[in-house]
Tab-separated table of C-alpha atoms in Angstrom:
chain	number	residue	atom	x	y	z
R	1	MET	CA	46.712	-75.950	-20.735
R	2	GLY	CA	45.806	-73.714	-17.711
R	3	ARG	CA	43.370	-70.837	-18.019
R	4	LYS	CA	44.833	-67.383	-18.690
R	5	GLY	CA	43.732	-64.155	-16.944
R	6	SER	CA	41.904	-63.700	-13.655
R	7	THR	CA	39.205	-65.905	-12.594
R	8	ALA	CA	35.404	-64.874	-12.470
R	9	HIS	CA	35.320	-66.078	-8.831
R	10	LEU	CA	36.917	-64.800	-5.757
R	11	LYS	CA	37.424	-66.755	-2.541
R	12	ARG	CA	35.897	-64.964	0.282
R	13	LEU	CA	39.122	-65.401	2.489
R	14	ALA	CA	41.138	-63.549	-0.255
R	15	SER	CA	38.436	-60.635	-0.716
R	16	PRO	CA	39.613	-57.236	0.306
R	17	LYS	CA	39.486	-56.684	3.907
R	18	HIS	CA	37.061	-53.775	3.494
R	19	TRP	CA	34.378	-55.966	2.279
R	20	ALA	CA	31.890	-56.381	5.080
R	21	ILE	CA	31.131	-60.118	4.443
R	22	PRO	CA	31.536	-63.230	6.664
R	23	ARG	CA	34.786	-64.954	5.579
R	24	ARG	CA	34.062	-68.467	6.624
R	25	VAL	CA	30.276	-68.873	5.893
R	26	LYS	CA	30.771	-69.697	2.066
R	27	LYS	CA	33.677	-70.300	-0.067
R	28	TRP	CA	33.020	-67.709	-2.952
R	29	ALA	CA	32.283	-63.985	-3.157
R	30	ALA	CA	31.202	-62.125	-6.182
R	31	ARG	CA	34.334	-60.706	-8.070
R	32	PRO	CA	33.311	-57.310	-9.512
R	33	LYS	CA	33.824	-56.561	-13.064
R	34	PRO	CA	36.331	-53.759	-14.152
R	35	GLY	CA	34.492	-50.492	-13.556
R	36	PRO	CA	34.809	-46.916	-12.374
R	37	HIS	CA	36.641	-48.130	-9.125
R	38	GLY	CA	39.518	-50.678	-8.385
R	39	LEU	CA	39.066	-53.853	-6.466
R	40	GLU	CA	40.860	-52.375	-3.432
R	41	GLU	CA	38.701	-49.039	-3.631
R	42	GLY	CA	35.137	-50.351	-4.097
R	43	ILE	CA	32.581	-53.182	-3.537
R	44	PRO	CA	30.389	-55.242	-5.713
R	45	LEU	CA	26.762	-53.954	-5.836
R	46	LEU	CA	25.588	-57.394	-4.602
R	47	ILE	CA	27.608	-56.906	-1.407
R	48	LEU	CA	26.378	-53.456	-0.768
R	49	VAL	CA	22.630	-54.501	-1.197
R	50	ARG	CA	22.809	-57.664	0.893
R	51	ASP	CA	25.465	-57.117	3.512
R	52	ILE	CA	25.707	-53.406	4.120
R	53	LEU	CA	22.299	-52.055	3.245
R	54	GLY	CA	20.579	-55.056	4.480
R	55	LEU	CA	17.915	-55.003	1.445
R	56	ALA	CA	18.156	-58.779	0.972
R	57	LEU	CA	18.978	-61.811	2.996
R	58	THR	CA	20.621	-63.938	0.374
R	59	GLY	CA	22.678	-63.567	-2.588
R	60	LYS	CA	19.687	-64.736	-4.991
R	61	GLU	CA	17.483	-62.094	-3.457
R	62	ALA	CA	20.091	-59.329	-4.079
R	63	ARG	CA	20.620	-60.382	-7.663
R	64	LYS	CA	16.841	-60.324	-8.150
R	65	ILE	CA	16.594	-56.763	-6.961
R	66	ILE	CA	19.405	-55.548	-8.908
R	67	ALA	CA	18.266	-57.295	-12.057
R	68	GLN	CA	15.015	-55.563	-11.678
R	69	LYS	CA	16.752	-52.179	-12.132
R	70	LYS	CA	15.725	-51.005	-8.591
R	71	ILE	CA	19.164	-49.847	-7.681
R	72	PHE	CA	20.519	-46.455	-9.189
R	73	VAL	CA	24.106	-45.477	-9.027
R	74	ASP	CA	24.963	-41.800	-9.768
R	75	GLY	CA	21.327	-41.382	-11.444
R	76	LYS	CA	21.619	-44.483	-13.759
R	77	PRO	CA	19.950	-47.866	-13.041
R	78	ARG	CA	22.559	-50.796	-12.495
R	79	TYR	CA	21.393	-54.161	-13.176
R	80	ASP	CA	24.899	-56.226	-12.968
R	81	TYR	CA	25.389	-57.362	-9.458
R	82	LYS	CA	29.071	-57.407	-10.138
R	83	PHE	CA	29.216	-53.721	-10.905
R	84	ILE	CA	31.608	-52.024	-8.556
R	85	VAL	CA	30.620	-48.964	-6.348
R	86	GLY	CA	33.001	-46.719	-4.309
R	87	LEU	CA	33.806	-43.437	-3.058
R	88	MET	CA	31.238	-40.712	-3.117
R	89	ASP	CA	29.045	-42.706	-5.337
R	90	VAL	CA	25.234	-41.947	-4.965
R	91	ILE	CA	23.013	-45.042	-4.415
R	92	SER	CA	19.361	-44.333	-4.928
R	93	ILE	CA	16.363	-46.804	-4.459
R	94	PRO	CA	13.346	-44.912	-5.732
R	95	ASP	CA	10.779	-47.511	-4.832
R	96	MET	CA	11.807	-46.924	-1.083
R	97	ASN	CA	12.441	-43.383	-1.482
R	98	LEU	CA	16.042	-43.817	-0.138
R	99	ASN	CA	19.295	-42.136	-1.209
R	100	PHE	CA	22.801	-42.809	0.037
R	101	ARG	CA	26.277	-41.569	-0.457
R	102	LEU	CA	29.356	-43.783	-0.010
R	103	VAL	CA	31.908	-41.853	2.119
R	104	PRO	CA	35.207	-42.767	3.773
R	105	ASP	CA	35.286	-44.909	6.853
R	106	ALA	CA	38.158	-46.146	9.066
R	107	LYS	CA	36.950	-49.608	9.494
R	108	HIS	CA	35.410	-50.547	6.213
R	109	LEU	CA	37.143	-47.922	3.758
R	110	ILE	CA	33.598	-46.687	2.577
R	111	LYS	CA	30.208	-46.646	4.284
R	112	PRO	CA	26.639	-45.410	3.128
R	113	ILE	CA	25.067	-42.477	4.860
R	114	GLU	CA	21.605	-41.391	4.060
R	115	ILE	CA	21.287	-38.136	2.153
R	116	PRO	CA	18.303	-35.857	1.343
R	117	LYS	CA	16.523	-36.350	-1.994
R	118	ASP	CA	17.867	-32.924	-3.305
R	119	GLU	CA	21.452	-34.196	-3.049
R	120	ALA	CA	20.934	-37.306	-4.979
R	121	ASP	CA	21.905	-35.747	-8.186
R	122	LYS	CA	25.001	-34.185	-6.722
R	123	LYS	CA	28.503	-35.804	-6.440
R	124	LEU	CA	31.933	-34.805	-5.480
R	125	VAL	CA	34.904	-36.229	-7.715
R	126	LYS	CA	38.620	-35.722	-7.142
R	127	ILE	CA	40.909	-34.869	-9.991
R	128	ARG	CA	43.580	-37.544	-10.468
R	129	THR	CA	44.964	-36.849	-13.819
R	130	LYS	CA	45.435	-33.819	-16.226
R	131	VAL	CA	46.738	-33.505	-19.834
R	132	THR	CA	46.472	-30.933	-22.593
R	133	VAL	CA	44.724	-32.097	-25.699
R	134	LYS	CA	43.942	-30.834	-29.214
R	135	GLY	CA	43.027	-27.307	-29.497
R	136	GLY	CA	44.698	-26.357	-26.173
R	137	ARG	CA	41.903	-27.897	-24.284
R	138	LEU	CA	42.337	-29.508	-20.691
R	139	GLN	CA	41.341	-33.204	-20.219
R	140	VAL	CA	41.042	-34.267	-16.488
R	141	GLY	CA	40.290	-37.706	-15.020
R	142	THR	CA	38.625	-38.245	-11.789
R	143	HIS	CA	38.866	-40.818	-8.984
R	144	ASP	CA	35.630	-42.517	-10.293
R	145	GLY	CA	36.804	-42.916	-13.887
R	146	ARG	CA	35.117	-39.814	-15.591
R	147	SER	CA	36.789	-37.673	-18.011
R	148	PHE	CA	36.112	-33.981	-18.523
R	149	ILE	CA	37.204	-31.714	-21.458
R	150	ILE	CA	37.772	-28.098	-20.488
R	151	PRO	CA	37.969	-25.384	-23.016
R	152	PRO	CA	40.639	-22.591	-22.571
R	153	ASP	CA	37.990	-20.021	-22.027
R	154	SER	CA	36.385	-21.930	-19.307
R	155	GLU	CA	36.548	-20.689	-15.489
R	156	ASN	CA	37.552	-24.240	-14.770
R	157	PHE	CA	40.526	-24.253	-16.913
R	158	GLU	CA	42.955	-23.675	-13.997
R	159	LEU	CA	42.091	-26.992	-12.608
R	160	SER	CA	44.962	-29.058	-10.957
R	161	ILE	CA	45.482	-32.549	-9.722
R	162	GLY	CA	43.994	-32.779	-6.275
R	163	ASP	CA	41.224	-30.245	-6.735
R	164	SER	CA	37.571	-31.470	-6.497
R	165	LEU	CA	34.518	-30.746	-8.644
R	166	LEU	CA	30.892	-30.827	-7.611
R	167	ILE	CA	29.048	-32.381	-10.480
R	168	ARG	CA	25.334	-33.206	-11.360
R	169	VAL	CA	24.671	-36.863	-12.103
R	170	PRO	CA	24.117	-38.433	-14.387
R	171	GLU	CA	24.392	-35.434	-16.766
R	172	GLN	CA	28.114	-34.874	-15.620
R	173	GLU	CA	27.539	-31.074	-15.468
R	174	ILE	CA	30.310	-29.169	-13.507
R	175	LEU	CA	28.535	-27.036	-10.943
R	176	ARG	CA	31.592	-25.859	-8.808
R	177	ARG	CA	35.199	-26.229	-8.458
R	178	PHE	CA	37.090	-26.682	-4.990
R	179	PRO	CA	40.838	-26.239	-5.180
R	180	LEU	CA	43.280	-28.016	-2.849
R	181	LYS	CA	44.373	-25.024	-1.113
R	182	GLU	CA	44.417	-23.419	2.417
R	183	GLY	CA	41.124	-22.400	3.873
R	184	TYR	CA	39.140	-25.089	2.135
R	185	VAL	CA	37.484	-28.157	3.815
R	186	GLY	CA	38.561	-31.707	3.189
R	187	ILE	CA	37.657	-35.233	4.328
R	188	ILE	CA	40.370	-37.793	5.016
R	189	LEU	CA	40.099	-40.811	2.722
R	190	LYS	CA	42.033	-43.558	4.416
R	191	GLY	CA	43.656	-44.629	7.668
R	192	GLU	CA	42.456	-44.282	11.153
R	193	ASN	CA	41.187	-40.845	10.616
R	194	ALA	CA	39.261	-41.707	7.503
R	195	GLY	CA	35.989	-39.824	7.427
R	196	LYS	CA	37.221	-36.875	9.530
R	197	VAL	CA	36.260	-33.352	7.911
R	198	CYS	CA	38.979	-30.883	8.418
R	199	LYS	CA	39.973	-27.437	7.510
R	200	ILE	CA	43.142	-27.372	5.195
R	201	GLU	CA	45.858	-25.127	6.915
R	202	ARG	CA	48.989	-25.931	4.728
R	203	VAL	CA	49.580	-27.729	1.563
R	204	GLY	CA	52.967	-29.125	1.096
R	205	GLU	CA	54.558	-32.576	0.797
R	206	LEU	CA	52.061	-33.311	3.457
R	207	ILE	CA	48.615	-31.647	3.917
R	208	GLU	CA	48.079	-30.263	7.264
R	209	ALA	CA	44.551	-29.950	8.394
R	210	LYS	CA	42.555	-29.039	11.529
R	211	ASP	CA	39.533	-31.158	12.624
R	212	LEU	CA	36.339	-28.981	12.234
R	213	ASP	CA	34.973	-30.358	15.496
R	214	GLN	CA	37.981	-30.615	17.855
R	215	ALA	CA	41.701	-29.446	18.282
R	216	ASP	CA	43.243	-32.295	16.411
R	217	ILE	CA	45.685	-31.692	13.744
R	218	TYR	CA	46.026	-34.305	10.927
R	219	ARG	CA	48.887	-34.553	8.436
R	220	VAL	CA	48.267	-36.784	5.429
R	221	LEU	CA	49.243	-37.341	1.888
R	222	ALA	CA	47.574	-35.279	-0.745
R	223	ARG	CA	46.107	-38.538	-2.250
R	224	ASN	CA	44.367	-39.383	1.032
R	225	ILE	CA	42.309	-36.150	1.479
R	226	MET	CA	39.625	-34.757	-0.852
R	227	VAL	CA	38.387	-31.244	-0.915
R	228	VAL	CA	34.621	-31.141	-0.042
R	229	GLY	CA	33.851	-27.420	0.345
R	230	GLU	CA	34.760	-23.830	1.429
R	231	GLY	CA	34.015	-23.293	5.017
R	232	VAL	CA	31.723	-26.213	5.277
R	233	PRO	CA	31.153	-29.329	3.152
R	234	VAL	CA	29.102	-28.262	0.236
R	235	ILE	CA	26.997	-31.467	0.329
R	236	LYS	CA	26.597	-34.150	3.175
R	237	VAL	CA	29.564	-36.262	3.726
R	238	ARG	CA	29.340	-37.547	7.223
R	239	GLU	CA	26.469	-38.705	9.497
R	240	LYS	CA	26.167	-35.596	11.715
């Protein structure tokens, strides 16, 4: 009888295209465990440590670094090399005094940018789901698998799908809300313009937004843009 369910291994040739790994050097790659991001939206911690950040030369070295709890994700030590990381996650390496944020990238879907230490406890999350629960409270779910319960008397009770929250990690404290509305600033998440920061000018079937640095106008689906501030990004989301 054949085995049921997905295998614990993943052939490199079949791995998602955005994984920045050599395809023909070895046969297998680490298959991430189910976590806050989907397979097509994130990368295993091992690949981040070895192939992207270059903190290790081999998988064995990367696994050792991770097992020693030297890598923090959103303020928590992660010791499983198959843990999946993704969009807007904050990666901290206290021993090296380094902090990174994973931001959208046109080539590899996400890439790390170095951020100042005072931003290492701040993260932007996008609202993907919204339901009313017992007591008339609002429950919202975010792109990274978080869940928030909002009481009716909260200033955040008017949250809508597509809005963003600036939160403090790991406490998950809501600091600010940024609605998906004209005048706010967003970052494009996917496609050839991924990573572009722009001012939202029209919200409809397509979001129309103007590049903050040049005259380009982008038209994207609402799911492919994330609000990151009002006037300017509230935290660092690009290199410059």
